[in-house]
């Protein structure tokens, strides 16, 4: 069951939970939350709504679907409602979580495609998102009709009954003989049709599940719900925008999609900020406008930020001395004093700060750097404090979620939930610092990857193998979750210069070993992250790497394991690494794989 | 003491106290009206606040007797009024009837105040100490009081059941939030709440639980209070 329009969302999701908890005080909603920024923001909004209406809940953090199964297992008999945030759309939740029959599942996931069982399991599973009806295979084409079976059986019993009667009634035996032949023919026909249908189904299913894509941030969806039931405020809006920006900075949605969605939000921006008291020291404002597309420059120096933003880093090759010189040249052209651009942003001259965007805009045109200025960015400010780019906040939160000096990823999620506490900008500054530090660690890794020539450009895909990266990046690269932003960074720095070339269109594979070599079988993993071609991401295209990985593993018969909710993130044992990579090359070189 | 009985103490009764005094002096054998009732109140007033002194059944009975006597005397006088044709002595009789009536009212008032205040104290015991009366307090109660306590207990329980088993006696003032958000700090396993719901407390999960249930778990370090 699909709940796509907001009214459905409020009636069949929120009001349903509300009525359940009003009528039964022991009704407790189990929330399963994934470990990404969008999910954290969505949970934050949902918890706010639940708190307003006294809906009881239990929240469990899950890093992958095995965690979800583990979380549901102890409460299998008692749980009545399960809300899954950014997890579960790609799995058959009803079949795999196996909660009791009365349980209702609400899946709020930005991923596509949604598992067909979830779409066709009636009221038990409710998918809270828009699903393009034309892309969903028809029910008959993917599920065999149960009605087929009974007539067949009846035909068989009929014939056997007739067979028994053969000895006594010769006349009827003739009749039954002919009908038997007919029956057999009918059966053959049916079997043939069934086999045909089976082949057809496989094709339809493989086409349907081929690509992973993202749409609609979950946090945004929750905000829409809050708006519909008139419980929205600027904090909820702030969280929703962080969710949306996270989708953008993780390149889950294309920039054009992001711009489209942000423009659609202008009404909310005006509505929620028009009566903010400007003189108030505590006033919290969200604005939308043009800004530099440099990461963390408001908390850093302009120069460092330009060295670490993947786009500028790649254009200028800032890891080389030559690149540094070129960057200096640009800044000098702009009339930017060196002392100012190596100064923390907050301490820079007011005049320069005011005119900076204009200067950069002029230079961007001259130096042909179209992506240096982002046409629309959300900015948050708190009282007279400096402004924050919400994109940076999303990156900072992501850094916080990938920290490895805490005891587990779940702890990181709780930390992130705390960071998003209402109007507490001290914590947000902490997250921004984390993001900034992570970015500089990534920059160092990229630099060493270039120096050691780790980029292996195959004809059909690009690959980087990193060994034991946890030693290079201390707490920022100790967890596999950090590999996704790292992969994005690596791909972007390599590819941006080669825009338009073939290399910018081929998919990218990051192979990484997190731990130093050891005999411990638990740490004996190699992690793979597959990204589609860089130019493809920008036009909002989808990720087929999960399927490529599966196919490669199937060919050489090695076990791979999905370590997150995304199927393009897998891991395998170290001993299988070489075989798997060979198989991957083979898969990509096949013309029929559809990879390129 | 006045607080227990209430402020109604008009001038007329003051006058009659004085008259009473005078009668007492005239006929020492006659007890002063209302003294026993006042003793009752005084006894209650002297006891520490919120403690219940032993039920003074004897005095209560004596006061009741007194009321009965006064009533009978008044009835006699009323009979006399009706039978006497001579209206000159009527005024005196009317005065004494009025006086006795006030004395009777006074006694009644004291009795009611005595019982009411005891019941109030008993009620606060129910809210503070729970549904079972401690043995030492039970011995100080009268039979009717125990009966009242039991029926009050039943009524209160029924009322709380209507509110889905909400325990009203826990908070002196309504709490701002009945449920609090907690985060589990260590693997605790299944925890059964008072209303029979089982909650699986696993590390790194977050729950909404009744405040009263969590307090001791927070003290044990199993849970941590978080804000939404």
Coordinates of C-alpha atoms in Angstrom, one line a residue, chain A:
Chain A
X1 CA 0.0 0.0 0.0
X2 CA 1.4 3.3 -1.0
X3 CA 0.7 6.5 0.9
X4 CA 1.9 9.2 -1.4
X5 CA -0.1 12.3 -1.0
X6 CA 0.2 14.2 2.3
X7 CA -3.4 13.7 3.2
X8 CA -2.9 9.9 3.1
X9 CA 0.2 10.3 5.1
X10 CA -1.7 12.1 7.9
X11 CA -4.7 9.8 7.8
X12 CA -3.3 6.4 7.3
X13 CA 0.0 6.9 9.1
X14 CA -0.1 9.5 11.8
X15 CA -3.8 9.5 12.7
X16 CA -3.7 5.7 12.7
X17 CA -0.9 5.7 15.3
X18 CA -2.6 8.4 17.3
X19 CA -5.9 6.5 17.4
X20 CA -4.1 3.3 18.3
X21 CA -2.3 4.9 21.2
X22 CA -5.4 6.7 22.4
X23 CA -7.4 3.5 22.4
X24 CA -4.7 1.4 24.0
X25 CA -2.3 2.9 26.4
X26 CA 0.1 0.1 26.0
X27 CA 0.4 0.7 22.3
X28 CA 4.0 1.4 21.6
X29 CA 5.5 2.3 18.3
X30 CA 8.8 0.7 17.4
X31 CA 10.9 3.0 15.3
X32 CA 13.9 1.6 13.4
X33 CA 16.2 4.3 12.3
X34 CA 19.1 4.0 9.8
X35 CA 22.5 5.6 10.5
X36 CA 22.4 8.5 8.0
X37 CA 21.8 12.2 8.5
X38 CA 18.5 12.2 6.7
X39 CA 17.2 9.5 8.9
X40 CA 18.4 11.2 12.1
X41 CA 16.6 14.4 11.0
X42 CA 13.4 12.6 10.2
X43 CA 13.5 10.8 13.5
X44 CA 14.0 14.1 15.3
X45 CA 10.9 15.5 13.7
X46 CA 8.9 12.3 14.3
X47 CA 9.9 12.2 17.9
X48 CA 8.8 15.8 18.3
X49 CA 5.4 15.0 16.9
X50 CA 5.1 11.9 19.1
X51 CA 6.1 13.9 22.1
X52 CA 3.3 16.5 21.3
X53 CA 0.7 13.8 21.2
X54 CA 2.0 11.5 23.9
X55 CA 2.5 8.6 21.6
X56 CA 4.8 6.0 23.2
X57 CA 7.7 4.8 21.3
X58 CA 10.9 2.8 21.4
X59 CA 13.7 3.8 19.1
X60 CA 16.3 1.4 17.9
X61 CA 19.2 2.3 15.6
X62 CA 20.1 -0.1 12.9
X63 CA 23.1 -0.1 10.6
X64 CA 21.9 -2.8 8.3
X65 CA 18.9 -5.1 7.8
X66 CA 20.3 -7.8 10.1
X67 CA 20.1 -5.2 12.9
X68 CA 16.5 -4.6 12.1
X69 CA 15.7 -8.3 12.4
X70 CA 17.6 -8.4 15.7
X71 CA 15.7 -5.4 17.0
X72 CA 12.3 -6.8 16.2
X73 CA 13.0 -10.3 17.4
X74 CA 12.5 -9.7 21.2
X75 CA 9.3 -7.8 20.7
X76 CA 7.9 -9.9 17.9
X77 CA 4.8 -11.0 19.8
X78 CA 3.9 -7.7 21.3
X79 CA 4.8 -5.1 18.7
X80 CA 1.8 -3.6 16.8
X81 CA 3.3 -0.8 14.7
X82 CA 6.8 -0.5 13.2
X83 CA 8.0 2.7 11.6
X84 CA 11.2 2.2 9.5
X85 CA 13.1 5.3 8.6
X86 CA 15.4 5.1 5.7
X87 CA 15.6 1.3 6.0
X88 CA 13.6 -1.6 4.7
X89 CA 12.2 -0.4 1.4
X90 CA 14.5 -2.7 -0.5
X91 CA 13.7 -5.8 1.7
X92 CA 10.6 -7.8 2.1
X93 CA 9.8 -6.6 5.6
X94 CA 6.7 -8.6 6.2
X95 CA 8.5 -11.9 5.3
X96 CA 11.8 -11.1 7.0
X97 CA 11.0 -9.3 10.2
X98 CA 8.2 -11.8 11.0
X99 CA 6.4 -9.8 13.6
X100 CA 2.9 -11.0 14.6
X101 CA 0.1 -10.9 12.1
X102 CA -1.5 -7.7 13.4
X103 CA 1.6 -5.7 13.1
X104 CA 1.6 -2.8 10.7
X105 CA 4.8 -1.7 9.0
X106 CA 5.3 1.9 7.9
X107 CA 8.3 2.4 5.6
X108 CA 9.7 5.8 5.1
X109 CA 12.7 5.4 2.9
X110 CA 14.2 7.6 0.3
X111 CA 15.5 4.6 -1.7
X112 CA 14.1 3.3 -4.8
X113 CA 13.1 0.6 -5.9
X114 CA 10.8 -0.5 -3.2
X115 CA 10.6 -4.3 -2.8
X116 CA 7.6 -5.6 -4.7
X117 CA 6.4 -7.6 -1.7
X118 CA 6.1 -4.3 0.3
X119 CA 4.0 -2.7 -2.5
X120 CA 1.7 -5.7 -2.8
X121 CA 1.1 -6.8 0.8
X122 CA -2.1 -4.9 1.4
X123 CA -2.6 -2.9 4.5
X124 CA 0.1 -4.6 6.5
X125 CA 3.0 -2.7 4.8
X126 CA 2.5 1.0 4.1
X127 CA 5.1 2.7 2.0
X128 CA 5.2 6.4 2.8
X129 CA 6.4 7.8 -0.4
X130 CA 5.7 8.6 -4.0
X131 CA 6.2 5.7 -6.2
X132 CA 5.8 6.1 -9.9
X133 CA 2.9 3.7 -10.8
X134 CA 4.2 3.3 -14.3
X135 CA 7.5 1.8 -13.0
X136 CA 5.8 -0.8 -10.8
X137 CA 5.3 -4.1 -12.6
X138 CA 1.7 -5.3 -12.6
X139 CA 0.7 -7.7 -9.9
X140 CA 0.0 -10.5 -12.4
X141 CA 3.3 -10.3 -14.0
X142 CA 5.4 -10.9 -10.8
X143 CA 3.1 -13.0 -8.6
X144 CA 1.7 -16.3 -9.7
X145 CA -2.0 -16.6 -9.2
X146 CA -2.8 -19.1 -6.5
X147 CA -6.0 -20.0 -8.3
X148 CA -4.0 -21.8 -10.9
X149 CA -3.2 -24.6 -8.4
X150 CA -6.5 -25.9 -7.2
X151 CA -8.1 -26.6 -10.7
X152 CA -5.0 -28.5 -11.6
X153 CA -5.3 -30.6 -8.5
X154 CA -8.9 -31.1 -9.1
X155 CA -8.2 -32.2 -12.7
X156 CA -5.7 -34.7 -11.3
X157 CA -8.1 -36.2 -8.8
X158 CA -10.8 -36.3 -11.4
X159 CA -8.6 -38.4 -13.6
X160 CA -7.6 -40.7 -10.8
X161 CA -11.2 -41.2 -9.9
X162 CA -12.0 -42.0 -13.4
X163 CA -9.0 -44.3 -13.5
X164 CA -10.4 -46.3 -10.6
X165 CA -13.7 -46.6 -12.4
X166 CA -12.1 -47.9 -15.5
X167 CA -12.4 -51.5 -14.7
X168 CA -16.1 -51.4 -14.0
X169 CA -17.4 -49.0 -16.6
X170 CA -16.0 -49.4 -20.0
X171 CA -18.1 -46.7 -21.6
X172 CA -17.1 -44.2 -19.2
X173 CA -13.5 -45.3 -19.6
X174 CA -13.6 -44.2 -23.2
X175 CA -14.9 -40.9 -22.2
X176 CA -12.4 -40.6 -19.5
X177 CA -9.6 -41.6 -21.8
X178 CA -10.3 -38.8 -24.1
X179 CA -10.7 -36.4 -21.3
X180 CA -7.4 -37.6 -19.8
X181 CA -5.6 -36.8 -23.0
X182 CA -7.2 -33.4 -23.0
X183 CA -6.3 -33.0 -19.4
X184 CA -2.7 -33.8 -20.1
X185 CA -2.6 -31.4 -23.0
X186 CA -4.2 -28.7 -20.8
X187 CA -1.6 -29.4 -18.2
X188 CA 1.3 -29.2 -20.6
X189 CA -0.1 -26.0 -22.0
X190 CA -0.3 -24.6 -18.6
X191 CA 3.2 -25.7 -17.7
X192 CA 4.5 -24.1 -20.8
X193 CA 2.7 -20.9 -20.1
X194 CA 4.0 -21.0 -16.5
X195 CA 7.6 -21.4 -17.7
X196 CA 7.2 -18.5 -20.1
X197 CA 5.7 -16.4 -17.4
X198 CA 8.6 -17.3 -15.1
X199 CA 11.2 -16.2 -17.6
X200 CA 9.2 -13.0 -18.2
X201 CA 9.0 -12.4 -14.5
X202 CA 12.7 -12.7 -14.1
X203 CA 13.3 -10.1 -16.8
X204 CA 10.7 -7.8 -15.3
X205 CA 12.2 -8.1 -11.8
X206 CA 15.8 -7.7 -12.9
X207 CA 14.8 -4.6 -14.7
X208 CA 12.9 -3.3 -11.8
X209 CA 15.6 -3.9 -9.2
X210 CA 18.4 -2.9 -11.6
X211 CA 19.2 0.6 -10.3
X212 CA 19.2 2.2 -6.9
X213 CA 18.1 5.8 -6.8
X214 CA 16.9 8.3 -4.3
X215 CA 14.1 10.7 -4.1
X216 CA 12.4 12.8 -1.5
X217 CA 14.3 13.2 1.7
X218 CA 12.6 11.4 4.6
X219 CA 13.0 14.4 6.9
X220 CA 11.2 16.6 4.3
X221 CA 8.4 14.1 4.2
X222 CA 8.0 14.2 8.0
X223 CA 8.1 18.0 7.8
X224 CA 5.3 17.9 5.3
X225 CA 3.3 15.8 7.7
X226 CA 4.0 18.2 10.6
X227 CA 2.9 21.1 8.4
X228 CA -0.3 19.3 7.5
X229 CA -1.2 18.7 11.1
X230 CA -0.1 22.3 12.0
X231 CA 2.7 21.3 14.3
X232 CA 5.5 22.7 12.3
X233 CA 7.9 25.3 13.5
X234 CA 11.3 26.7 12.5
X235 CA 13.2 24.0 14.3
X236 CA 11.4 21.2 12.4
X237 CA 12.0 23.1 9.2
X238 CA 15.7 23.4 10.1
X239 CA 16.0 19.7 10.6
X240 CA 14.1 19.0 7.4
X241 CA 16.4 21.2 5.4
X242 CA 19.4 19.4 6.9
X243 CA 17.9 16.2 5.7
X244 CA 17.5 17.6 2.2
X245 CA 21.0 19.1 2.1
X246 CA 22.4 15.8 3.2
X247 CA 20.8 14.1 0.2
X248 CA 22.5 16.8 -1.9
X249 CA 26.0 16.7 -0.4
X250 CA 26.0 12.9 -0.5
X251 CA 25.1 13.3 -4.1
X252 CA 22.0 11.2 -3.7
X253 CA 20.0 13.7 -5.6
X254 CA 21.2 15.8 -8.5
X255 CA 21.9 19.5 -8.1
X256 CA 19.0 20.4 -10.4
X257 CA 16.7 18.3 -8.3
X258 CA 18.0 20.1 -5.2
X259 CA 17.4 23.5 -6.7
X260 CA 13.9 22.5 -7.7
X261 CA 13.1 21.2 -4.2
X262 CA 14.6 24.3 -2.5
X263 CA 12.6 26.7 -4.6
X264 CA 9.5 24.8 -3.7
X265 CA 10.4 25.4 0.0
X266 CA 10.6 29.2 -0.3
X267 CA 7.0 29.5 0.9
X268 CA 8.0 27.8 4.1
X269 CA 11.1 30.0 4.5
X270 CA 9.0 33.1 4.3
X271 CA 6.2 31.8 6.5
X272 CA 8.4 30.6 9.3
X273 CA 10.9 33.5 9.4
X274 CA 8.8 36.5 8.6
X275 CA 7.9 37.3 12.2
X276 CA 11.4 36.7 13.6
X277 CA 12.4 39.6 15.8
X278 CA 15.6 40.8 14.1
X279 CA 16.8 42.7 17.2
X280 CA 16.4 39.6 19.3
X281 CA 19.8 38.1 20.3
X282 CA 18.3 34.6 20.3
X283 CA 16.4 34.9 17.0
X284 CA 16.9 31.9 14.7
X285 CA 16.7 32.5 11.0
X286 CA 16.9 30.5 7.9
X287 CA 17.6 32.2 4.7
X288 CA 18.1 31.1 1.1
X289 CA 20.5 32.7 -1.3
X290 CA 23.6 32.7 -3.3
X291 CA 26.8 31.7 -1.6
X292 CA 30.2 30.3 -2.3
X293 CA 30.2 26.6 -2.9
X294 CA 33.2 26.1 -0.6
X295 CA 33.0 23.7 2.2
X296 CA 33.2 25.0 5.8
X297 CA 34.7 28.3 4.7
X298 CA 32.7 30.1 7.3
X299 CA 34.4 28.2 10.1
X300 CA 37.8 28.0 8.4
X301 CA 40.0 30.2 6.2
X302 CA 39.1 30.8 2.6
X303 CA 42.4 29.3 1.5
X304 CA 42.1 26.1 3.5
X305 CA 38.6 25.7 2.4
X306 CA 39.5 26.1 -1.3
X307 CA 42.3 23.5 -0.8
X308 CA 39.8 21.0 0.7
X309 CA 36.7 21.5 -1.3
X310 CA 36.7 18.6 -3.8
X311 CA 35.8 20.9 -6.7
X312 CA 38.5 23.5 -6.3
X313 CA 41.0 21.0 -5.1
X314 CA 40.6 19.0 -8.2
X315 CA 40.7 22.0 -10.6
X316 CA 43.8 23.5 -9.0
X317 CA 45.4 20.2 -8.0
X318 CA 46.0 21.8 -4.6
X319 CA 48.1 18.9 -3.4
X320 CA 50.9 20.1 -5.7
X321 CA 53.0 23.2 -5.3
X322 CA 52.0 24.3 -8.7
X323 CA 48.4 24.1 -7.7
X324 CA 49.0 26.3 -4.7
X325 CA 50.6 28.9 -6.9
X326 CA 47.7 28.9 -9.2
X327 CA 45.3 29.3 -6.3
X328 CA 47.4 32.3 -5.1
X329 CA 47.1 33.7 -8.6
X330 CA 43.4 33.5 -8.6
X331 CA 43.1 35.1 -5.2
X332 CA 45.5 37.9 -6.3
X333 CA 43.5 38.5 -9.4
X334 CA 40.5 39.0 -7.2
X335 CA 42.4 41.5 -5.1
X336 CA 42.2 39.4 -2.0
X337 CA 45.1 40.1 0.4
X338 CA 46.9 37.0 1.4
X339 CA 46.7 37.9 5.0
X340 CA 43.0 38.0 4.8
X341 CA 42.4 34.8 3.0
X342 CA 44.6 32.9 5.4
X343 CA 42.6 34.5 8.3
X344 CA 39.7 32.7 9.9
X345 CA 36.6 33.9 8.2
X346 CA 35.0 35.4 11.3
X347 CA 38.1 37.6 11.8
X348 CA 38.2 38.9 8.2
X349 CA 37.5 42.5 7.3
X350 CA 33.8 43.3 7.1
X351 CA 34.1 44.9 3.7
X352 CA 35.8 41.9 2.2
X353 CA 33.2 39.6 3.7
X354 CA 30.4 41.7 2.2
X355 CA 31.8 41.8 -1.3
X356 CA 33.4 38.4 -1.4
X357 CA 30.6 36.7 -3.3
X358 CA 30.6 39.3 -5.9
X359 CA 34.4 39.1 -6.4
X360 CA 34.2 35.3 -6.6
X361 CA 31.4 35.6 -9.1
X362 CA 33.5 37.8 -11.4
X363 CA 36.5 35.5 -11.2
X364 CA 34.4 32.4 -11.7
X365 CA 33.4 33.7 -15.0
X366 CA 36.9 34.6 -16.0
X367 CA 38.6 31.4 -14.8
X368 CA 35.7 29.2 -16.1
X369 CA 34.8 27.9 -12.7
X370 CA 31.0 27.6 -13.0
X371 CA 30.5 25.6 -9.8
X372 CA 32.4 27.9 -7.5
X373 CA 29.2 29.8 -6.7
X374 CA 26.1 27.8 -5.7
X375 CA 23.0 29.5 -7.0
X376 CA 21.0 28.6 -3.9
X377 CA 22.1 27.6 -0.4
X378 CA 20.3 27.5 2.8
X379 CA 21.9 29.6 5.6
X380 CA 21.1 29.4 9.2
X381 CA 21.9 32.0 11.8
X382 CA 21.3 32.3 15.4
X383 CA 21.0 35.8 16.8
X384 CA 24.1 37.9 15.9
X385 CA 26.3 34.8 15.6
X386 CA 27.9 34.1 12.3
X387 CA 25.9 32.2 9.7
X388 CA 26.2 28.5 8.9
X389 CA 25.7 26.9 5.6
X390 CA 23.2 24.1 6.2
X391 CA 25.2 22.0 3.6
X392 CA 28.1 22.2 6.0
X393 CA 25.9 21.2 9.0
X394 CA 24.8 18.1 7.0
X395 CA 28.5 17.2 6.3
X396 CA 29.4 17.8 9.9
X397 CA 26.6 15.6 11.2
X398 CA 27.7 12.9 8.7
X399 CA 31.2 13.2 10.1
X400 CA 29.8 12.8 13.6
X401 CA 28.0 9.6 12.5
X402 CA 31.2 8.1 11.1
X403 CA 33.4 8.7 14.2
X404 CA 35.2 5.6 15.3
X405 CA 36.4 6.7 18.8
X406 CA 32.9 6.0 20.2
X407 CA 31.9 2.5 21.1
X408 CA 29.4 1.9 18.3
X409 CA 27.6 3.6 15.4
X410 CA 24.4 3.7 17.5
X411 CA 26.2 5.9 20.0
X412 CA 27.0 8.2 17.1
X413 CA 23.4 8.5 16.1
X414 CA 22.4 9.4 19.7
X415 CA 25.2 12.0 19.7
X416 CA 23.8 13.4 16.4
X417 CA 20.3 13.5 17.9
X418 CA 21.7 15.5 20.8
X419 CA 23.6 17.9 18.5
X420 CA 20.3 18.7 16.8
X421 CA 18.8 19.8 20.1
X422 CA 16.7 22.9 19.9
X423 CA 18.6 26.1 19.3
X424 CA 21.9 24.9 20.7
X425 CA 24.4 26.2 18.4
X426 CA 27.4 25.3 20.5
X427 CA 26.8 21.7 19.6
X428 CA 26.3 22.5 15.9
X429 CA 29.7 24.3 16.0
X430 CA 31.2 21.1 17.4
X431 CA 29.7 19.1 14.5
X432 CA 31.1 21.6 12.0
X433 CA 34.5 21.3 13.5
X434 CA 34.2 17.5 13.1
X435 CA 33.2 17.9 9.5
X436 CA 36.1 20.3 8.8
X437 CA 38.6 17.9 10.4
X438 CA 37.2 15.0 8.5
X439 CA 37.5 17.0 5.3
X440 CA 41.2 17.7 5.9
X441 CA 41.9 14.1 6.6
X442 CA 40.2 13.1 3.4
X443 CA 42.3 15.7 1.6
X444 CA 45.4 14.0 2.9
X445 CA 44.2 10.6 1.8
X446 CA 43.4 12.0 -1.7
X447 CA 46.8 13.6 -1.8
X448 CA 48.6 10.3 -1.0
X449 CA 46.3 8.5 -3.4
X450 CA 47.5 10.8 -6.2
X451 CA 51.1 10.6 -5.1
X452 CA 51.2 6.9 -4.9
X453 CA 49.2 6.6 -8.1
X454 CA 46.4 4.5 -6.6
X455 CA 43.8 5.5 -9.2
X456 CA 43.6 2.7 -11.6
X457 CA 41.6 3.7 -14.7
X458 CA 40.2 0.7 -16.4
X459 CA 38.5 1.3 -19.7
X460 CA 35.1 0.7 -18.1
X461 CA 35.6 1.7 -14.5
X462 CA 37.8 3.6 -12.2
X463 CA 39.2 2.0 -9.1
X464 CA 41.1 3.0 -6.0
X465 CA 42.5 0.5 -3.5
X466 CA 43.4 1.8 -0.1
X467 CA 45.0 -0.4 2.5
X468 CA 44.8 0.1 6.2
X469 CA 43.3 3.6 6.0
X470 CA 42.4 3.7 9.7
X471 CA 46.0 4.4 10.6
X472 CA 46.1 7.4 8.3
X473 CA 42.9 9.1 9.4
X474 CA 42.6 8.3 13.1
X475 CA 39.0 8.5 14.3
X476 CA 37.6 9.7 11.0
X477 CA 38.3 6.6 8.9
X478 CA 37.8 3.8 11.3
X479 CA 34.3 2.9 10.3
X480 CA 33.0 1.7 6.9
X481 CA 30.4 4.5 7.0
X482 CA 33.2 7.0 6.4
X483 CA 34.0 5.3 3.1
X484 CA 31.0 6.7 1.2
X485 CA 32.0 10.4 1.6
X486 CA 35.6 9.4 1.0
X487 CA 34.7 7.6 -2.2
X488 CA 32.7 10.7 -3.3
X489 CA 35.6 12.9 -2.6
X490 CA 38.1 10.7 -4.4
X491 CA 35.9 10.3 -7.4
X492 CA 35.1 14.0 -7.6
X493 CA 38.8 15.1 -7.3
X494 CA 39.8 12.7 -10.0
X495 CA 37.0 13.3 -12.4
X496 CA 36.2 17.0 -12.3
X497 CA 39.3 17.9 -14.4
X498 CA 38.4 15.3 -16.9
X499 CA 34.8 16.5 -17.3
X500 CA 33.4 15.3 -20.6
X501 CA 36.0 12.6 -20.9
X502 CA 35.1 9.0 -20.8
X503 CA 36.6 8.7 -17.4
X504 CA 33.9 11.0 -16.0
X505 CA 31.2 8.7 -17.1
X506 CA 32.6 5.4 -15.9
X507 CA 31.6 4.0 -12.5
X508 CA 33.9 4.2 -9.5
X509 CA 34.9 1.5 -7.1
X510 CA 36.6 2.2 -3.8
X511 CA 38.3 -0.8 -2.2
X512 CA 39.4 -0.3 1.3
X513 CA 40.8 -2.3 4.2
X514 CA 40.1 -0.5 7.4
X515 CA 42.2 -2.5 9.8
X516 CA 45.9 -3.4 9.7
X517 CA 46.4 -7.0 8.7
X518 CA 45.7 -9.3 11.6
X519 CA 44.8 -12.9 12.3
X520 CA 41.5 -11.9 13.9
X521 CA 38.8 -13.4 11.6
X522 CA 36.3 -10.7 12.6
X523 CA 38.5 -7.9 11.2
X524 CA 39.3 -9.8 8.1
X525 CA 37.2 -7.7 5.8
X526 CA 37.7 -5.7 2.6
X527 CA 35.1 -3.0 2.0
X528 CA 33.8 -2.0 -1.4
X529 CA 31.8 1.1 -2.3
X530 CA 30.5 1.5 -5.9
X531 CA 29.5 4.8 -7.3
X532 CA 28.0 5.5 -10.7
X533 CA 29.9 7.7 -13.2
X534 CA 30.3 11.2 -11.9
X535 CA 28.6 13.0 -14.8
X536 CA 25.7 10.6 -14.4
X537 CA 25.1 11.6 -10.8
X538 CA 24.7 15.2 -11.7
X539 CA 22.0 14.4 -14.1
X540 CA 20.2 12.4 -11.4
X541 CA 21.0 9.0 -12.6
X542 CA 21.0 5.8 -10.6
X543 CA 23.4 3.4 -9.1
X544 CA 23.6 0.0 -10.6
X545 CA 26.8 -1.1 -8.8
X546 CA 25.0 -3.3 -6.4
X547 CA 23.8 -5.5 -9.2
X548 CA 27.3 -5.5 -10.7
X549 CA 28.8 -6.6 -7.4
X550 CA 26.2 -9.4 -7.0
X551 CA 26.8 -10.6 -10.5
X552 CA 30.6 -10.7 -10.1
X553 CA 30.3 -12.5 -6.8
X554 CA 27.9 -15.0 -8.4
X555 CA 30.2 -15.8 -11.2
X556 CA 33.2 -16.7 -9.0
X557 CA 31.0 -18.0 -6.2
X558 CA 32.3 -16.0 -3.3
X559 CA 30.2 -14.7 -0.4
X560 CA 29.7 -11.0 -0.2
X561 CA 27.8 -9.1 2.5
X562 CA 26.0 -5.9 2.4
X563 CA 27.2 -3.7 5.3
X564 CA 24.7 -0.9 5.1
X565 CA 21.2 -0.5 3.7
X566 CA 22.6 0.4 0.3
X567 CA 23.3 -2.5 -1.9
X568 CA 26.3 -0.9 -3.5
X569 CA 28.2 -1.1 -0.2
X570 CA 29.5 -4.6 0.3
X571 CA 32.3 -6.4 2.0
X572 CA 34.0 -9.7 1.6
X573 CA 36.8 -11.7 3.2
X574 CA 40.4 -10.6 2.4
X575 CA 41.3 -13.8 0.8
X576 CA 38.6 -13.3 -1.8
X577 CA 39.7 -9.8 -2.7
X578 CA 41.8 -10.6 -5.8
X579 CA 39.3 -13.1 -7.2
X580 CA 36.5 -10.6 -6.7
X581 CA 38.3 -7.8 -8.4
X582 CA 39.1 -10.0 -11.3
X583 CA 35.5 -11.0 -11.6
X584 CA 34.5 -7.3 -11.4
X585 CA 36.8 -6.5 -14.4
X586 CA 35.2 -9.3 -16.3
X587 CA 31.7 -8.1 -15.5
X588 CA 32.5 -4.6 -16.7
X589 CA 34.2 -5.8 -19.8
X590 CA 31.1 -7.8 -20.9
X591 CA 29.1 -5.8 -23.3
X592 CA 25.8 -7.3 -22.2
X593 CA 26.1 -6.3 -18.6
X594 CA 24.7 -2.9 -19.2
X595 CA 27.2 -1.4 -16.9
X596 CA 28.4 1.3 -19.2

